[in-house]
Tab-separated table of C-alpha atoms in Angstrom:
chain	number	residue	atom	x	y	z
Y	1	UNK	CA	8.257	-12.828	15.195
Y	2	UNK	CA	5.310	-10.153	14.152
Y	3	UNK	CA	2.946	-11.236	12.225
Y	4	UNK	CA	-0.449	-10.042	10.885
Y	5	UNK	CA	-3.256	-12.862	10.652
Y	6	UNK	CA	-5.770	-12.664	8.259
Y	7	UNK	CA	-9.045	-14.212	8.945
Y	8	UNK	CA	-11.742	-14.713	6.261
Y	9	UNK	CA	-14.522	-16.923	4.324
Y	10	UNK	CA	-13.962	-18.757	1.129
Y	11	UNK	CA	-17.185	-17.791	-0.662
Y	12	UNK	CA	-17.352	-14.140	0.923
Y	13	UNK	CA	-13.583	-12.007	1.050
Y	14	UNK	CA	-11.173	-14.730	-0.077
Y	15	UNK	CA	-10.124	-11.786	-3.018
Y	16	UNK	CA	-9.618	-8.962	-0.702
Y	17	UNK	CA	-7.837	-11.147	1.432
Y	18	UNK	CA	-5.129	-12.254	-1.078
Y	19	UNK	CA	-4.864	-8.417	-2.260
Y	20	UNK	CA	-4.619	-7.193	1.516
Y	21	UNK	CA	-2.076	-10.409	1.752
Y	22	UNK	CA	0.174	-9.269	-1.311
Y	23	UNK	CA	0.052	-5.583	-0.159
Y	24	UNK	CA	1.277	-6.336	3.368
Y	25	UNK	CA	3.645	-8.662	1.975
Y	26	UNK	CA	5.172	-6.167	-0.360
Y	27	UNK	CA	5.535	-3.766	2.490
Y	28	UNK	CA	6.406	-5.843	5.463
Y	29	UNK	CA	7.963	-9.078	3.256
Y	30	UNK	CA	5.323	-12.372	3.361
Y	31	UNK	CA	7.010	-13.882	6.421
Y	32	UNK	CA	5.174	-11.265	8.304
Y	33	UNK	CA	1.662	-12.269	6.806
Y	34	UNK	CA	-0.103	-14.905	7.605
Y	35	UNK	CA	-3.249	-15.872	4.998
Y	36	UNK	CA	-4.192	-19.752	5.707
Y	37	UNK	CA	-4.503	-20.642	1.562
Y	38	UNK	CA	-0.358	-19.128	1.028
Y	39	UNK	CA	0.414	-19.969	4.312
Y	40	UNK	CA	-0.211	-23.284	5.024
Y	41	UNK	CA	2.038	-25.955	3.671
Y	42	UNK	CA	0.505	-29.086	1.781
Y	43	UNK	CA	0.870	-32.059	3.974
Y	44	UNK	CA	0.680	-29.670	7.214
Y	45	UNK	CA	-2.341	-29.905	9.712
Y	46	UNK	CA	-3.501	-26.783	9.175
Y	47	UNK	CA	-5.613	-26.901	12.473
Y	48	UNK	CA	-2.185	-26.330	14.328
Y	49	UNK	CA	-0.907	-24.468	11.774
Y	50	UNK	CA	-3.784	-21.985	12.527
Y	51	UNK	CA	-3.614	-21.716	16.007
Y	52	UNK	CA	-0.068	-21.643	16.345
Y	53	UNK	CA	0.007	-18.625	13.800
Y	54	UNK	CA	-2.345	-16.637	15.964
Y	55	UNK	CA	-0.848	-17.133	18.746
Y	56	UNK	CA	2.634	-15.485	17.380
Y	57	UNK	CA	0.183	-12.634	15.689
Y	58	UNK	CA	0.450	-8.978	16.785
Y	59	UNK	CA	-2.443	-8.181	14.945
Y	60	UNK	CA	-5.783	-10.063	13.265
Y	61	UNK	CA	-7.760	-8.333	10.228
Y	62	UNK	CA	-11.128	-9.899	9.663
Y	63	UNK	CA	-12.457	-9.590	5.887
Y	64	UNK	CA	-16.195	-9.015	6.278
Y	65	UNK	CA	-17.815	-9.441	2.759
Y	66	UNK	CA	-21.439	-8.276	1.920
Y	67	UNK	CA	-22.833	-12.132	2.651
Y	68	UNK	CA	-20.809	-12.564	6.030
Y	69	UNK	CA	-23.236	-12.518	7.775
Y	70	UNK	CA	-25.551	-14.558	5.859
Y	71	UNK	CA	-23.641	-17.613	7.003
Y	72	UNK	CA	-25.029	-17.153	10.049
Y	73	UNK	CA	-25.267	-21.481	10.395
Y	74	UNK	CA	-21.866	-21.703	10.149
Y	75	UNK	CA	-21.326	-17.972	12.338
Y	76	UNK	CA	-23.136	-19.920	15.293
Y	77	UNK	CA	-20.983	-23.250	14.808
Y	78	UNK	CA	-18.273	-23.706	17.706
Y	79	UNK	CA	-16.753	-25.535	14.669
Y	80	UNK	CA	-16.155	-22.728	11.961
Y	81	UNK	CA	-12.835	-21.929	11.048
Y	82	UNK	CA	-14.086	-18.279	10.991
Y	83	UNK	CA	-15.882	-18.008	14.085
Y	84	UNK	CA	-12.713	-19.930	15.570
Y	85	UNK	CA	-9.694	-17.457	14.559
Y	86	UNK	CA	-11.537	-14.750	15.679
Y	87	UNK	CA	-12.518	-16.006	19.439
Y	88	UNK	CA	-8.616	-17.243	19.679
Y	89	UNK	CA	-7.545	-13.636	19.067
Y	90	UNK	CA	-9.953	-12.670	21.330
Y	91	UNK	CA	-8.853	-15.256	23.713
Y	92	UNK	CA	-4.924	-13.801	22.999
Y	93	UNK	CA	-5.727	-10.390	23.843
Y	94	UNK	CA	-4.875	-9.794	19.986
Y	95	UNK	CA	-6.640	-6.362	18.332
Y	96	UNK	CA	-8.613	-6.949	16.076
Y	97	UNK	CA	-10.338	-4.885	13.105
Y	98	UNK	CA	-12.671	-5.763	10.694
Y	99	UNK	CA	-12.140	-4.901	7.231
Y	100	UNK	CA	-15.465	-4.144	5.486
Y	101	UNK	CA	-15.358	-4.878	2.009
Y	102	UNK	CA	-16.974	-2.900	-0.783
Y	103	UNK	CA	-19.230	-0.284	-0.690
Y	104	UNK	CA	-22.399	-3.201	0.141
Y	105	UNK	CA	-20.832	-4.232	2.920
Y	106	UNK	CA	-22.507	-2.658	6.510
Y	107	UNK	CA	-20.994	-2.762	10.010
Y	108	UNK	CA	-21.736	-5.150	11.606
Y	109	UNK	CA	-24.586	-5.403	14.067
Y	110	UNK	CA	-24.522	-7.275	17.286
Y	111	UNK	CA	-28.052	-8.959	16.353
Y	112	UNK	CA	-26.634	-10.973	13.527
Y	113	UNK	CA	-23.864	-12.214	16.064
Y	114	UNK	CA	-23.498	-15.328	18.459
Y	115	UNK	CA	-23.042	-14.065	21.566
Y	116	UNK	CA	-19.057	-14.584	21.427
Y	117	UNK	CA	-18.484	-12.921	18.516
Y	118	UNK	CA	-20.697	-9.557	19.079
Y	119	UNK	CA	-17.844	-7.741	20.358
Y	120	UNK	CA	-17.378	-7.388	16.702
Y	121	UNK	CA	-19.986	-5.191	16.298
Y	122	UNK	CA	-18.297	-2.333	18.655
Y	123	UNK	CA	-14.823	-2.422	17.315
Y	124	UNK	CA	-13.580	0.345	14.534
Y	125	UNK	CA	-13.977	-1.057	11.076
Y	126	UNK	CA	-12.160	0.033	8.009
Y	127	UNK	CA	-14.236	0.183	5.144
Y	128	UNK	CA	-12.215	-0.966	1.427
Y	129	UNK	CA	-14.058	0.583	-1.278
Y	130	UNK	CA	-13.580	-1.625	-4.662
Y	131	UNK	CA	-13.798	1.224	-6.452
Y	132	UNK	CA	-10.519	2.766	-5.116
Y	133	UNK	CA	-8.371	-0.511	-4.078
Y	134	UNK	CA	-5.281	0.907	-4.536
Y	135	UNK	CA	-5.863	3.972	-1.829
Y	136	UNK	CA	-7.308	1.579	0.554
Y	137	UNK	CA	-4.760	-1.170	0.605
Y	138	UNK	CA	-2.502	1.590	1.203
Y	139	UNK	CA	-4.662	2.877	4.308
Y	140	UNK	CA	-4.124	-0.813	5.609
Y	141	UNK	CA	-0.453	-0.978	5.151
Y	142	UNK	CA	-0.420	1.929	6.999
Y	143	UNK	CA	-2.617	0.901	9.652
Y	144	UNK	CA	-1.037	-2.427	10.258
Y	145	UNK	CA	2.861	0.076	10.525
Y	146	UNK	CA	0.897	1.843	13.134
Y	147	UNK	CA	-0.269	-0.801	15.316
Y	148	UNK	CA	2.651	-3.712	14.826
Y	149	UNK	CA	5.191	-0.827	15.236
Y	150	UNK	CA	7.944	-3.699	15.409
Y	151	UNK	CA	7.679	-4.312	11.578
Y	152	UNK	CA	9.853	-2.947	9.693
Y	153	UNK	CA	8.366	-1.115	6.296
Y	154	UNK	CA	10.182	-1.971	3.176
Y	155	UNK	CA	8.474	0.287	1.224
Y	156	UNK	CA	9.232	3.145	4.065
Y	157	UNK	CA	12.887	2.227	4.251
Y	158	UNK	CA	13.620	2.669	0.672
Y	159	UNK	CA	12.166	6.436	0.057
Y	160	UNK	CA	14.377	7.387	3.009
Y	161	UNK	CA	17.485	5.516	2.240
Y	162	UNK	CA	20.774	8.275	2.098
Y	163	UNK	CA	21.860	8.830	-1.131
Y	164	UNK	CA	25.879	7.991	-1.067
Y	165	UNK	CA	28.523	9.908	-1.292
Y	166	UNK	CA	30.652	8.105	-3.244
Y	167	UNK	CA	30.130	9.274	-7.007
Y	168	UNK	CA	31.091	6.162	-9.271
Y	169	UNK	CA	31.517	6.789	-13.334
Y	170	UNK	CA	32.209	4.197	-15.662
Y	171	UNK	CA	32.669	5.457	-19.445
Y	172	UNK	CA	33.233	2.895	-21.766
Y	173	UNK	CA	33.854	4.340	-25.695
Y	174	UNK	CA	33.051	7.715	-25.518
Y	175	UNK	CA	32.899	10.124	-28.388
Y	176	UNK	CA	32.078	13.946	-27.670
Y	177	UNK	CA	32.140	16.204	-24.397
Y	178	UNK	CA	32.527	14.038	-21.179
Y	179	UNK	CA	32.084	16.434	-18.088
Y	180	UNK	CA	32.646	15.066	-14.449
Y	181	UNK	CA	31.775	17.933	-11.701
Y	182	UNK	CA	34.274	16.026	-8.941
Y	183	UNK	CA	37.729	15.372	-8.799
Y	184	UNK	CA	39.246	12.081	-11.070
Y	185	UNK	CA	42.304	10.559	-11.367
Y	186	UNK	CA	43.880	8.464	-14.169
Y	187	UNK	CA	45.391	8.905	-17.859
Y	188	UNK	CA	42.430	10.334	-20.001
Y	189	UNK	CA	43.381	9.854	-23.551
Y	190	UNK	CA	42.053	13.593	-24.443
Y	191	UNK	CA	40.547	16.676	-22.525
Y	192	UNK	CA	39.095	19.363	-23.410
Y	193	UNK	CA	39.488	22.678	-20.946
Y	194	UNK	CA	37.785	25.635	-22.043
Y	195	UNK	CA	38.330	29.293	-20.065
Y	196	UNK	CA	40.674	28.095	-17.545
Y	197	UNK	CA	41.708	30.261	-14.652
Y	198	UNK	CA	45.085	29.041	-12.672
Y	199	UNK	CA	47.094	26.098	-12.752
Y	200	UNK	CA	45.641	23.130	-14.825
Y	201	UNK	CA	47.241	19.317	-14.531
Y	202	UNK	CA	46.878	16.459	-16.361
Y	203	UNK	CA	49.977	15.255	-15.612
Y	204	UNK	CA	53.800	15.625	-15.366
Y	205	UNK	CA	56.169	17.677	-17.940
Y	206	UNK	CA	54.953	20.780	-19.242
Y	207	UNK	CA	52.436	21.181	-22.286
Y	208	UNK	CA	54.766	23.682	-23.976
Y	209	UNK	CA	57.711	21.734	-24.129
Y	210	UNK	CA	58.300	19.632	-27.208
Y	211	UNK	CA	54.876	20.945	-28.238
Y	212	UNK	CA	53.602	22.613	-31.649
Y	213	UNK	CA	51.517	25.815	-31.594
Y	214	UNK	CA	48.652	25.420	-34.420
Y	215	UNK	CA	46.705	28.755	-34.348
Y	216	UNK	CA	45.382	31.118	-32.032
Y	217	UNK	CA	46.154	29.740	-28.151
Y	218	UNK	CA	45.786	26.175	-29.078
Y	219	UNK	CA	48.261	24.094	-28.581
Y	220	UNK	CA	48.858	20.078	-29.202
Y	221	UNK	CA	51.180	17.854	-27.155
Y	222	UNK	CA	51.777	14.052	-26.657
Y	223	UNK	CA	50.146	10.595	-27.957
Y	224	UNK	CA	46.591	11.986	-26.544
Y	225	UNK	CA	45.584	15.290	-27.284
Y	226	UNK	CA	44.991	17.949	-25.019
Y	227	UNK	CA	43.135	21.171	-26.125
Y	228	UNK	CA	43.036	24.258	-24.529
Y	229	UNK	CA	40.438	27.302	-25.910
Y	230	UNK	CA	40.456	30.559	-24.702
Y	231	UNK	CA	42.628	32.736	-22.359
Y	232	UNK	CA	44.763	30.417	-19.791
Y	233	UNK	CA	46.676	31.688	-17.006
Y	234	UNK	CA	49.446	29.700	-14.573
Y	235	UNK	CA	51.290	26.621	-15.532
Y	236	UNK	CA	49.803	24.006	-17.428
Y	237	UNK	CA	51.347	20.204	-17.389
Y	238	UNK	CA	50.046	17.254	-19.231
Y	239	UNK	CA	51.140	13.838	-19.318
Y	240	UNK	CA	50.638	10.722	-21.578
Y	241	UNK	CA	53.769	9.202	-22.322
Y	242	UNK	CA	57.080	10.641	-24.398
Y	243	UNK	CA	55.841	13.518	-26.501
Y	244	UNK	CA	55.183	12.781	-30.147
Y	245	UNK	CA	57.987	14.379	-32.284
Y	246	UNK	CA	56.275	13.993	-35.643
Y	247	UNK	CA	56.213	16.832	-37.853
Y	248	UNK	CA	52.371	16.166	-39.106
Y	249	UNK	CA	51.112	18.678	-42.128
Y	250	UNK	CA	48.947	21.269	-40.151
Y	251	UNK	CA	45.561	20.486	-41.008
């Protein structure tokens, strides 16, 4: 499975790295995303869960805060957590890329480094100004696409998706002017055709049978009501049910 480790120090990054761990996770889906405080199951031995997570990564960001390197005890402990995931990606061949966070933060400098971790200082850091978090988690979404090209991007996927073509339209109660630009079928209890030009169905039997003209060129047939304005040419049919026969007052 891909997955994108992130590596940091409580006390110095632990914020960017949950923001950098919901924006992946949002893009990629959090199964993708590994962060050791979300990640790692209470009861689990999180030293296996660690190294068996970077050894399935594709990819390891490091959050470098403005006091990273001022833990350089721990830095220079074999021990540290830190110092640990980073040497194991190493050790796995894994790219990695430091994420320098806020505008404080400096690249790193090979001087400030035990010796196994100085290849740090040469690799291509991306800074993530806190003054503009949005645009920079973005940067790092798209990044992290780039280099694990085997994830697939949710957020991607969905502005390209192909509209249908099925066109669906359910009307409940409707009262007014209902206008569909597609073909429909079904009873429709009355419709409204203004300026017609050549044959117009609604139905079977023929709107001028059993029918009453009113005024002008309107005319009024059946249980619905179907009402034609203007000048219509060609045959015109209409169906819903037996005509109604009553002679109603013309009002």
């Amino acid at each position: 499975m891909k997955e994108v480790f992130i590596n940091y120090r409580t006390g110095d990054g632990e914020k960017t790295a949950a923001l950098i761990d919901q924006e992946l996770s949002h893009r990629f889906g959090p199964q993708h995303v590994f962060r050791a405080s979300r990640s790692i199951a209470p009861g689990e031995a999180y030293p296996d869960s660690l190294l068996a997570a970077l050894r399935r990564s594709s990819l390891l960001l490091t959050v470098v805060g403005p006091d990273w390197t001022n833990f350089r005890t721990r830095l220079h402990d074999p021990k540290d957590w830190v110092r640990r995931e980073i040497e194991e990606a190493f050790t796995c061949e894994l790219p990695v890329v430091p994420i320098l966070d806020g505008r404080k933060t400096n690249r790193l400098s090979k001087a400030d480094l035990p010796s196994e971790l100085e290849r740090l200082a040469d690799l291509q850091s991306i800074p993530l100004d806190t003054h503009d978090t949005e645009n920079g988690l973005r940067r790092i979404g798209d990044l992290v696409a780039e280099m694990v090209p085997g994830l697939n991007d949710l957020a991607q996927a969905g502005k390209t998706s192909p509209a249908s073509d099925t066109v669906t339209n359910s009307i409940g109660d409707v009262s007014g002017t209902a206008v569909q630009n597609r073909d429909f079928t079904g009873d429709v209890g009355s419709t409204v055709v203004k300026g017609s030009r050549g044959p117009i169905h609604t139905g079977s039997g023929s709107i001028y049978r059993n029918s009453r003209h009113v005024s002008g060129d309107r005319h009024f047939s059946g249980s619905g009501m179907t009402y034609f304005e203007g000048d219509n040419h060609g045959a015109i049919q209409h169906r819903f049910g037996e005509p109604d026969r009553r002679e109603d007052d013309n009002r």
